[in-house]
């Protein structure tokens, strides 16, 4: 008698658990997709820097040789963040391929 039968676990129980964990792993991968993290951070920082640029006084603009650097940098960051989020929406993380299913499960 094999070891896993002595503890009350059948192969089906083990395969079901593995399949469930693979599903949770795929969900976690989609949730923590690097595009979501990068896009979200760039949008947040872009909004903050854009607001700073809109509220800059003439002295801050003169200090940057007449360029409202905070405004332009903030808008650039906002655009980059939105690009990453739109890319995530248009090309979501693919589900695991069907060949990732263990051979024992396919045989049933």
Backbone as CSV, one residue per row, in Angstrom:
resi,resn,N_x,N_y,N_z,CA_x,CA_y,CA_z,C_x,C_y,C_z
1,UNK,0.844,-1.173,0.000,0.000,0.000,0.000,0.890,1.238,0.000
2,UNK,0.579,2.192,-0.858,1.428,3.372,-0.938,1.165,4.297,0.253
3,UNK,2.094,5.211,0.456,2.080,6.058,1.644,0.875,7.005,1.688
4,UNK,0.469,7.565,0.539,-0.620,8.533,0.567,-1.979,7.880,0.854
5,UNK,-2.134,6.598,0.617,-3.389,5.926,0.949,-3.500,5.687,2.451
6,UNK,-2.373,5.504,3.145,-2.390,5.278,4.584,-2.912,6.496,5.333
7,UNK,-2.706,7.684,4.784,-3.135,8.911,5.448,-4.533,9.339,5.009
8,UNK,-5.176,8.590,4.177,-6.538,8.900,3.766,-6.629,9.799,2.544
9,UNK,-5.530,10.065,1.879,-5.551,10.906,0.682,-5.475,10.023,-0.553
10,UNK,-6.385,10.231,-1.472,-6.319,9.489,-2.720,-5.635,10.367,-3.765
11,UNK,-5.319,9.768,-4.902,-4.701,10.548,-5.972,-5.637,11.651,-6.443
12,UNK,-6.917,11.372,-6.463,-7.890,12.389,-6.883,-7.877,13.581,-5.938
13,UNK,-7.759,13.321,-4.613,-7.682,14.420,-3.652,-6.449,15.285,-3.906
14,UNK,-5.331,14.633,-4.137,-4.083,15.353,-4.389,-4.189,16.162,-5.685
15,UNK,-4.718,15.547,-6.740,-4.863,16.255,-8.017,-5.822,17.436,-7.903
16,UNK,-6.903,17.254,-7.151,-7.854,18.344,-6.957,-7.182,19.509,-6.223
17,UNK,-6.380,19.184,-5.223,-5.667,20.215,-4.457,-4.658,20.948,-5.345
18,UNK,-3.940,20.195,-6.169,-2.967,20.799,-7.078,-3.673,21.719,-8.074
19,UNK,-4.782,21.260,-8.618,-5.543,22.078,-9.573,-6.048,23.353,-8.912
20,UNK,-6.523,23.238,-7.690,-7.010,24.404,-6.958,-5.876,25.404,-6.706
21,UNK,-4.704,24.894,-6.328,-3.552,25.768,-6.094,-3.081,26.431,-7.385
22,UNK,-3.134,25.690,-8.510,-2.759,26.289,-9.793,-3.710,27.424,-10.150
23,UNK,-4.990,27.252,-9.878,-5.964,28.307,-10.145,-5.708,29.536,-9.298
24,UNK,-5.406,29.314,-8.019,-5.094,30.440,-7.130,-3.824,31.147,-7.576
25,UNK,-2.841,30.376,-8.037,-1.579,30.943,-8.505,-1.807,31.817,-9.739
26,UNK,-2.650,31.361,-10.660,-2.945,32.143,-11.864,-3.669,33.434,-11.490
27,UNK,-4.576,33.356,-10.515,-5.276,34.555,-10.055,-4.299,35.536,-9.428
28,UNK,-3.370,35.044,-8.612,-2.367,35.903,-7.992,-1.469,36.530,-9.047
29,UNK,-1.132,35.768,-10.087,-0.283,36.304,-11.151,-0.985,37.446,-11.873
30,UNK,-2.285,37.290,-12.127,-3.035,38.372,-12.773,-3.154,39.580,-11.856
31,UNK,-3.361,39.338,-10.567,-3.531,40.426,-9.610,-2.253,41.233,-9.467
32,UNK,-1.111,40.552,-9.438,0.159,41.229,-9.228,0.948,41.374,-10.522
33,UNK,0.249,41.471,-11.648,0.903,41.697,-12.934,1.724,42.986,-12.816
34,UNK,2.961,42.948,-13.248,3.869,44.085,-13.092,3.351,45.323,-13.816
35,UNK,2.585,45.117,-14.880,2.030,46.276,-15.602,1.046,47.035,-14.728
36,UNK,0.288,46.313,-13.912,-0.676,46.959,-13.022,0.056,47.793,-11.962
37,UNK,1.121,47.235,-11.422,1.878,47.933,-10.379,2.572,49.165,-10.954
38,UNK,3.279,49.002,-12.068,3.976,50.131,-12.684,2.983,51.202,-13.129
39,UNK,1.925,50.782,-13.814,0.929,51.738,-14.288,0.276,52.499,-13.152
40,UNK,-0.096,51.786,-12.101,-0.734,52.442,-10.952,0.177,53.444,-10.286
41,UNK,1.427,53.072,-10.081,2.373,54.000,-9.443,2.625,55.228,-10.314
42,UNK,2.802,55.024,-11.617,3.038,56.176,-12.490,1.825,57.101,-12.545
43,UNK,0.623,56.545,-12.527,-0.572,57.397,-12.525,-0.634,58.211,-11.230
44,UNK,-0.410,57.561,-10.097,-0.469,58.268,-8.812,0.584,59.374,-8.753
45,UNK,1.844,59.033,-9.066,2.896,60.040,-9.028,2.690,61.099,-10.102
46,UNK,2.174,60.708,-11.255,1.903,61.677,-12.311,0.881,62.712,-11.892
47,UNK,-0.167,62.266,-11.208,-1.180,63.207,-10.716,-0.556,64.162,-9.695
48,UNK,0.237,63.632,-8.783,0.862,64.470,-7.744,1.797,65.501,-8.366
49,UNK,2.656,65.075,-9.293,3.616,65.989,-9.907,2.903,66.994,-10.824
50,UNK,1.844,66.577,-11.502,1.075,67.503,-12.339,0.430,68.584,-11.488
51,UNK,-0.135,68.204,-10.355,-0.724,69.203,-9.448,0.352,70.154,-8.951
52,UNK,1.525,69.614,-8.635,2.635,70.477,-8.211,3.016,71.441,-9.333
53,UNK,2.998,70.953,-10.574,3.325,71.806,-11.707,2.294,72.894,-11.933
54,UNK,1.031,72.573,-11.705,-0.030,73.575,-11.877,0.028,74.653,-10.805
55,UNK,0.580,74.319,-9.651,0.637,75.280,-8.544,2.006,75.948,-8.407
56,UNK,2.944,75.640,-9.319,4.265,76.280,-9.266,4.136,77.780,-9.488
57,UNK,4.962,78.521,-8.765,4.967,79.975,-8.975,6.045,80.336,-9.999
58,UNK,6.128,81.609,-10.334,7.074,82.052,-11.362,8.516,81.796,-10.960
59,UNK,8.819,81.846,-9.667,10.200,81.632,-9.212,10.647,80.199,-9.515
60,UNK,9.764,79.229,-9.296,10.111,77.823,-9.570,10.289,77.606,-11.067
61,UNK,9.464,78.259,-11.881,9.569,78.118,-13.338,10.850,78.786,-13.837
62,UNK,11.184,79.959,-13.293,12.427,80.647,-13.675,13.644,79.815,-13.280
63,UNK,13.546,79.122,-12.169,14.654,78.278,-11.704,14.940,77.156,-12.702
64,UNK,13.906,76.709,-13.427,14.045,75.645,-14.431,14.168,76.234,-15.830
65,UNK,14.747,77.444,-15.935,14.993,78.139,-17.211,13.718,78.336,-18.020
66,UNK,12.650,78.680,-17.337,11.407,79.029,-18.013,10.520,77.856,-18.384
67,UNK,10.905,76.647,-18.028,10.109,75.459,-18.349,9.393,75.006,-17.077
68,UNK,8.098,74.759,-17.196,7.352,74.229,-16.038,7.612,72.726,-15.987
69,UNK,8.783,72.374,-15.446,9.260,70.990,-15.488,8.343,70.047,-14.725
70,UNK,7.767,70.498,-13.619,6.863,69.627,-12.857,5.617,69.282,-13.673
71,UNK,5.081,70.261,-14.369,3.882,70.010,-15.174,4.173,69.021,-16.295
72,UNK,5.251,69.235,-17.036,5.573,68.354,-18.161,5.966,66.958,-17.701
73,UNK,6.729,66.878,-16.614,7.107,65.567,-16.086,5.878,64.828,-15.578
74,UNK,4.994,65.543,-14.877,3.768,64.933,-14.358,2.878,64.409,-15.467
75,UNK,2.739,65.201,-16.534,1.918,64.748,-17.665,2.548,63.541,-18.354
76,UNK,3.878,63.536,-18.464,4.572,62.386,-19.052,4.383,61.125,-18.212
77,UNK,4.501,61.265,-16.883,4.308,60.120,-15.993,2.870,59.616,-16.067
78,UNK,1.938,60.549,-16.127,0.521,60.177,-16.232,0.268,59.413,-17.532
79,UNK,0.831,59.882,-18.623,0.654,59.205,-19.914,1.271,57.805,-19.881
80,UNK,2.467,57.673,-19.297,3.111,56.370,-19.226,2.295,55.409,-18.358
81,UNK,1.809,55.886,-17.230,0.988,55.044,-16.354,-0.284,54.586,-17.050
82,UNK,-0.942,55.492,-17.756,-2.157,55.128,-18.489,-1.841,54.132,-19.604
83,UNK,-0.675,54.289,-20.252,-0.261,53.334,-21.278,-0.173,51.927,-20.696
84,UNK,0.475,51.783,-19.541,0.615,50.469,-18.926,-0.745,49.883,-18.554
85,UNK,-1.645,50.703,-18.024,-2.967,50.200,-17.625,-3.816,49.827,-18.838
86,UNK,-3.717,50.612,-19.907,-4.460,50.289,-21.137,-3.903,49.005,-21.760
87,UNK,-2.572,48.873,-21.739,-1.928,47.658,-22.243,-2.411,46.446,-21.457
88,UNK,-2.514,46.573,-20.153,-3.010,45.480,-19.314,-4.447,45.124,-19.680
89,UNK,-5.263,46.144,-19.940,-6.674,45.913,-20.277,-6.814,45.236,-21.649
90,UNK,-5.992,45.674,-22.613,-6.089,45.125,-23.968,-5.442,43.749,-24.099
91,UNK,-4.410,43.473,-23.318,-3.696,42.193,-23.366,-3.581,41.605,-21.965
92,UNK,-4.679,41.077,-21.419,-4.608,40.512,-20.068,-3.721,39.272,-20.026
93,UNK,-3.318,38.925,-18.821,-2.495,37.733,-18.638,-3.275,36.513,-19.092
94,UNK,-2.646,35.687,-19.910,-3.317,34.505,-20.462,-3.491,33.449,-19.380
95,UNK,-4.594,32.698,-19.431,-4.750,31.585,-18.494,-3.713,30.507,-18.800
96,UNK,-3.441,29.629,-17.836,-2.444,28.587,-18.099,-2.889,27.696,-19.260
97,UNK,-1.936,27.242,-20.066,-2.299,26.405,-21.216,-2.864,25.066,-20.761
98,UNK,-3.727,24.439,-21.584,-4.336,23.169,-21.192,-3.320,22.050,-21.031
99,UNK,-2.145,22.166,-21.653,-1.152,21.101,-21.504,-0.473,21.135,-20.139
100,UNK,-0.825,22.112,-19.291,-0.277,22.177,-17.936,-1.003,21.210,-16.995
101,UNK,-2.084,20.593,-17.475,-2.839,19.636,-16.668,-2.019,18.352,-16.544
102,UNK,-1.861,17.828,-15.343,-1.066,16.607,-15.179,-1.617,15.459,-16.013
103,UNK,-0.712,14.587,-16.480,-1.110,13.471,-17.346,-2.069,12.511,-16.645
104,UNK,-1.896,12.315,-15.335,-2.765,11.396,-14.607,-4.230,11.878,-14.678
105,UNK,-4.405,13.207,-14.615,-5.762,13.750,-14.641,-6.384,13.584,-16.018
106,UNK,-5.582,13.742,-17.086,-6.090,13.591,-18.444,-6.498,12.158,-18.727
107,UNK,-5.853,11.199,-18.077,-6.113,9.791,-18.325,-7.477,9.340,-17.793
108,UNK,-8.032,10.117,-16.854,-9.311,9.721,-16.243,-10.482,9.865,-17.180
